[in-house]
mmCIF file of C-alpha atoms in Angstrom:
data_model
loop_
_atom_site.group_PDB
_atom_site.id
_atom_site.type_symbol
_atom_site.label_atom_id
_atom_site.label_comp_id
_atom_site.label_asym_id
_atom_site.label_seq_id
_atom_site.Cartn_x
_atom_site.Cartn_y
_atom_site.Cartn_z
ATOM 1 C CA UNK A 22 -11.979 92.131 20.318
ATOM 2 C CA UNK A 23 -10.029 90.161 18.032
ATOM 3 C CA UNK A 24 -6.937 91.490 19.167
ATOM 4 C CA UNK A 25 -7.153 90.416 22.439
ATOM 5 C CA UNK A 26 -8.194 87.033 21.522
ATOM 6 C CA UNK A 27 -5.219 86.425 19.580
ATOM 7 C CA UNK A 28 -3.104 87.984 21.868
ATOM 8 C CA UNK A 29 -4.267 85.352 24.245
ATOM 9 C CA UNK A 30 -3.817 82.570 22.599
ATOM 10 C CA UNK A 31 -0.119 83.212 21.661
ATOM 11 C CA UNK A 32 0.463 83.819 25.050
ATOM 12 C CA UNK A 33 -1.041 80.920 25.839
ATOM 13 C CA UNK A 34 0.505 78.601 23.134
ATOM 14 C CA UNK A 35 4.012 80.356 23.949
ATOM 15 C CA UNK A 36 3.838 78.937 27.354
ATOM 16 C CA UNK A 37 2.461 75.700 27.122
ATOM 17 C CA UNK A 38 5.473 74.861 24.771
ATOM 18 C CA UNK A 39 7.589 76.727 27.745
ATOM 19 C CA UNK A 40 8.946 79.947 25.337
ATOM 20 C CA UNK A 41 10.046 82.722 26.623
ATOM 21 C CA UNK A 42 9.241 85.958 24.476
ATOM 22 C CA UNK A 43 13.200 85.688 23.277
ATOM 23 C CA UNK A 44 13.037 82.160 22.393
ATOM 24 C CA UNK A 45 9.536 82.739 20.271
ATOM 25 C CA UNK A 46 10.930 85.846 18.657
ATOM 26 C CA UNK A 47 14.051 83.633 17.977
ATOM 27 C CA UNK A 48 12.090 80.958 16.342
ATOM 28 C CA UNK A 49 9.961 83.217 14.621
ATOM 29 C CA UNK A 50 12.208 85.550 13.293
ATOM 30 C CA UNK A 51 10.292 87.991 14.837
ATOM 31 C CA UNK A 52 11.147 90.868 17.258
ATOM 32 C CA UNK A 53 10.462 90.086 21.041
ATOM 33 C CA UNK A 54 8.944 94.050 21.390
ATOM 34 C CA UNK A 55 6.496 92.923 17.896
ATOM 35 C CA UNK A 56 5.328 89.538 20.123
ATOM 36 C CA UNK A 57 4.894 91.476 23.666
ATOM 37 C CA UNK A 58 2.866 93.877 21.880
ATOM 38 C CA UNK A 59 0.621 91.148 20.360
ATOM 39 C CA UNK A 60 0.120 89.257 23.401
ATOM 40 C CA UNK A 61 -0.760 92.505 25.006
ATOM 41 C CA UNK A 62 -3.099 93.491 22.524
ATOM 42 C CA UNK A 63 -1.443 96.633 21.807
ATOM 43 C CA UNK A 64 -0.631 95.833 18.589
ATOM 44 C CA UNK A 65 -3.442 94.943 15.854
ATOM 45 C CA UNK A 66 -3.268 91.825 14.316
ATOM 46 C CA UNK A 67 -0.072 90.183 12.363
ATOM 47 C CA UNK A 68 -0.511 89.904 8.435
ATOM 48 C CA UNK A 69 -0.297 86.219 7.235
ATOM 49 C CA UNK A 70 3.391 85.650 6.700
ATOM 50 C CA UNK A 71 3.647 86.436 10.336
ATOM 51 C CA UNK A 72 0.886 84.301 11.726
ATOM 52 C CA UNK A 73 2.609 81.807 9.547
ATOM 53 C CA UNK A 74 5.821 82.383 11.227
ATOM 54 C CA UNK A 75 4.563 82.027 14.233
ATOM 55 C CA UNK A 76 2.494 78.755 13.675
ATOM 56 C CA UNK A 77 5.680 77.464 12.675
ATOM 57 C CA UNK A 78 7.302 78.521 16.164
ATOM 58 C CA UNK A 79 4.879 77.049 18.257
ATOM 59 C CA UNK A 80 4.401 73.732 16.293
ATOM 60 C CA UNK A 81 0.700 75.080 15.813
ATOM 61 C CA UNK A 82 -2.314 75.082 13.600
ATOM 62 C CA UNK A 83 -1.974 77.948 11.468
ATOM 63 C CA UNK A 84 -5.575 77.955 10.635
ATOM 64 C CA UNK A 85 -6.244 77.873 14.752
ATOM 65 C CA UNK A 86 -4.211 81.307 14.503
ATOM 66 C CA UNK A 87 -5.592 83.013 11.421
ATOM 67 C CA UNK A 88 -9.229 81.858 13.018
ATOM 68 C CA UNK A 89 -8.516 83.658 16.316
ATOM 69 C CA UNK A 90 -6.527 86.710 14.390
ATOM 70 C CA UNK A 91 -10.554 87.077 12.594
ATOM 71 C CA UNK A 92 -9.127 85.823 8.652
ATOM 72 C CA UNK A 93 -10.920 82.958 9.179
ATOM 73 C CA UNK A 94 -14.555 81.903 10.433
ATOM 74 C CA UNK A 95 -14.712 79.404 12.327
ATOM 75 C CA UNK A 96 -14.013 75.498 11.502
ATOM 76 C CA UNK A 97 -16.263 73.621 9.098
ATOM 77 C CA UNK A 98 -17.891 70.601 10.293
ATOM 78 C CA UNK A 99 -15.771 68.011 7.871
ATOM 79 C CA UNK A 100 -17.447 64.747 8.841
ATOM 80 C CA UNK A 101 -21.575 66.428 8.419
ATOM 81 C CA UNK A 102 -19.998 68.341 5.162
ATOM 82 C CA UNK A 103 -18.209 64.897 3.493
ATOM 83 C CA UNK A 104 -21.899 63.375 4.331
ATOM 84 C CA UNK A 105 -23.879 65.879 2.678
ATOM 85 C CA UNK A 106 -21.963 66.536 -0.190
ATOM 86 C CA UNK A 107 -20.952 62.516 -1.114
ATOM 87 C CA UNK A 108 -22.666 60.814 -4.140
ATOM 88 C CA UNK A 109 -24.905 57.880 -3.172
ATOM 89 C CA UNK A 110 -22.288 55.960 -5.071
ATOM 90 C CA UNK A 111 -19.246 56.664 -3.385
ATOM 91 C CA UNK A 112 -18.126 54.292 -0.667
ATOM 92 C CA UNK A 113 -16.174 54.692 3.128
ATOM 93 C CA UNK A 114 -12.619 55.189 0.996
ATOM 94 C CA UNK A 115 -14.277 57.432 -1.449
ATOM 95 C CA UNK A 116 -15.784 59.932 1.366
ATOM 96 C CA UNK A 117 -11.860 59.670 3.560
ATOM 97 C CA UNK A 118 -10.185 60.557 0.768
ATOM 98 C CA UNK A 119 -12.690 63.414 0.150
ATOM 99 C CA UNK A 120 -12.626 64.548 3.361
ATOM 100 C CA UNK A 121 -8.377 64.298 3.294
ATOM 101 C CA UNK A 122 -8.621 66.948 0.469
ATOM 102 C CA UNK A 123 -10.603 69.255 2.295
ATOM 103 C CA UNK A 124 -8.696 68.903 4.949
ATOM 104 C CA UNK A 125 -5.327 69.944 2.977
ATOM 105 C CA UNK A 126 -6.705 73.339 1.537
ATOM 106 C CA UNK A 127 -7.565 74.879 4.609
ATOM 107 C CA UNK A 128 -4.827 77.144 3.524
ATOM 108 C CA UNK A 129 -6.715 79.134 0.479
ATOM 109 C CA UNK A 130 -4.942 82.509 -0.125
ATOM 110 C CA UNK A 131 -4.418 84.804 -3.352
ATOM 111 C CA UNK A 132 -1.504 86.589 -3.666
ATOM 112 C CA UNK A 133 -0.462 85.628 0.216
ATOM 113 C CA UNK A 134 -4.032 86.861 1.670
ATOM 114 C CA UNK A 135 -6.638 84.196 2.808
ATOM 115 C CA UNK A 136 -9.630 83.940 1.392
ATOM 116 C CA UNK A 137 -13.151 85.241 3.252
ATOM 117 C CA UNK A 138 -15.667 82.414 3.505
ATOM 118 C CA UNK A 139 -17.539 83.183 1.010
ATOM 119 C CA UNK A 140 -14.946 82.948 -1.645
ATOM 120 C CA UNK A 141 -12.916 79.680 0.228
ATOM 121 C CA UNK A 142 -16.628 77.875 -0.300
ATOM 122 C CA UNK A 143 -16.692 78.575 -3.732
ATOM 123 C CA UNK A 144 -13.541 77.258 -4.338
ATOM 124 C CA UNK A 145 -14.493 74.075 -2.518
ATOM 125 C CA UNK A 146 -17.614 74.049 -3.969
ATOM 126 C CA UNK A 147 -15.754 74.001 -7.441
ATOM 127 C CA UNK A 148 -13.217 71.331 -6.077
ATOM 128 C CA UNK A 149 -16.200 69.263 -4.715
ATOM 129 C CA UNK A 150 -17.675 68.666 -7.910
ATOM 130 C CA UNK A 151 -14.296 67.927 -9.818
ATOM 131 C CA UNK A 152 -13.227 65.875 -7.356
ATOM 132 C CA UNK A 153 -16.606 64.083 -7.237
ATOM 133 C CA UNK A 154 -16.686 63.645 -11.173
ATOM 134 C CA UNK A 155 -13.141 62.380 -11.403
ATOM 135 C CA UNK A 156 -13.963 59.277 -8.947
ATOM 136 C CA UNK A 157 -17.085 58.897 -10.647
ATOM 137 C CA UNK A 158 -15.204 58.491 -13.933
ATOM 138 C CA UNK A 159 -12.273 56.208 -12.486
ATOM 139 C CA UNK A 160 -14.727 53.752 -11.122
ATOM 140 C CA UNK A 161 -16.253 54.014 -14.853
ATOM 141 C CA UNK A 162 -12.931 53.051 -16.065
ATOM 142 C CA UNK A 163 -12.294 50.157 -13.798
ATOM 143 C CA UNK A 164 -15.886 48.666 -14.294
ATOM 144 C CA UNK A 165 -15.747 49.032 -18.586
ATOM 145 C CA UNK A 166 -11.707 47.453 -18.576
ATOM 146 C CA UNK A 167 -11.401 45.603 -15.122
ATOM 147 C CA UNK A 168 -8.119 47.403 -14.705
ATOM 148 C CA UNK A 169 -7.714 51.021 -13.413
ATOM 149 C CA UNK A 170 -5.777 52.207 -16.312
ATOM 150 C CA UNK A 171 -7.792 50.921 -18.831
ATOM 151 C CA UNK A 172 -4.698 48.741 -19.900
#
């Protein structure tokens, strides 16, 4: 149950950074009743803007949380997805900086709700491409005028 599993893991993150409830709700500027009800599973599942909140609290990944609060799927491979989707072109820099923008959207929302999978890999698929085509077209630029400008 997804509950339970997020639950859990803010217990669990609450007291390896040694919070009490108080301190967390504090931090979070959440209730202490609202967080002892999540931890117990007797509340459903935050909204975003709270799992944010709390991700925030605890120094934590928010993806980690909206993964275990069911939002998200679980985490992409980065490293076997960079491979597959590179150019034979592109070179060690061209696949880390890749991968560095993949890893900075793990955030996709609309109108403060994440994005399902389905829609979050269609967006990177999208982003893939451009990103893909604009290196492609820089190292055009640098080959034609020797500079990276053009100038």
């Amino acid at each position: 149950m997804v509950e339970n599993e997020f639950g859990s893991l803010l217990k669990q993150l609450r007291e390896q950074n040694g919070m009490s409830i108080n301190q967390l709700a504090e931090a979070a500027g959440i209730s202490n009743s609202q967080i002892s009800r999540m931890e117990n599973g007797v509340r459903g599942v935050p909204k975003a803007p709270t799992i944010r909140k709390l991700a925030e609290a605890l120094n934590t990944s928010y993806e980690e949380l909206m993964t275990a609060a069911g939002y998200l799927e679980g985490a992409i491979d980065l490293n076997a997805s960079v491979a597959e989707q590179s150019p034979e072109w592109a070179t060690p820099k061209d696949r880390r900086d890749f991968k560095k923008m993949l890893e900075e959207d793990d955030e996709l929302m609309f109108d403060g709700i994440p994005l399902d999978q389905e829609d979050r890999q269609r967006v990177k698929d999208v982003l893939t491409g451009l990103f893909w085509e604009a290196k492609q077209m820089n190292k055009r630029k640098k080959n034609n005028n020797g500079t990276p400008d053009g100038k």
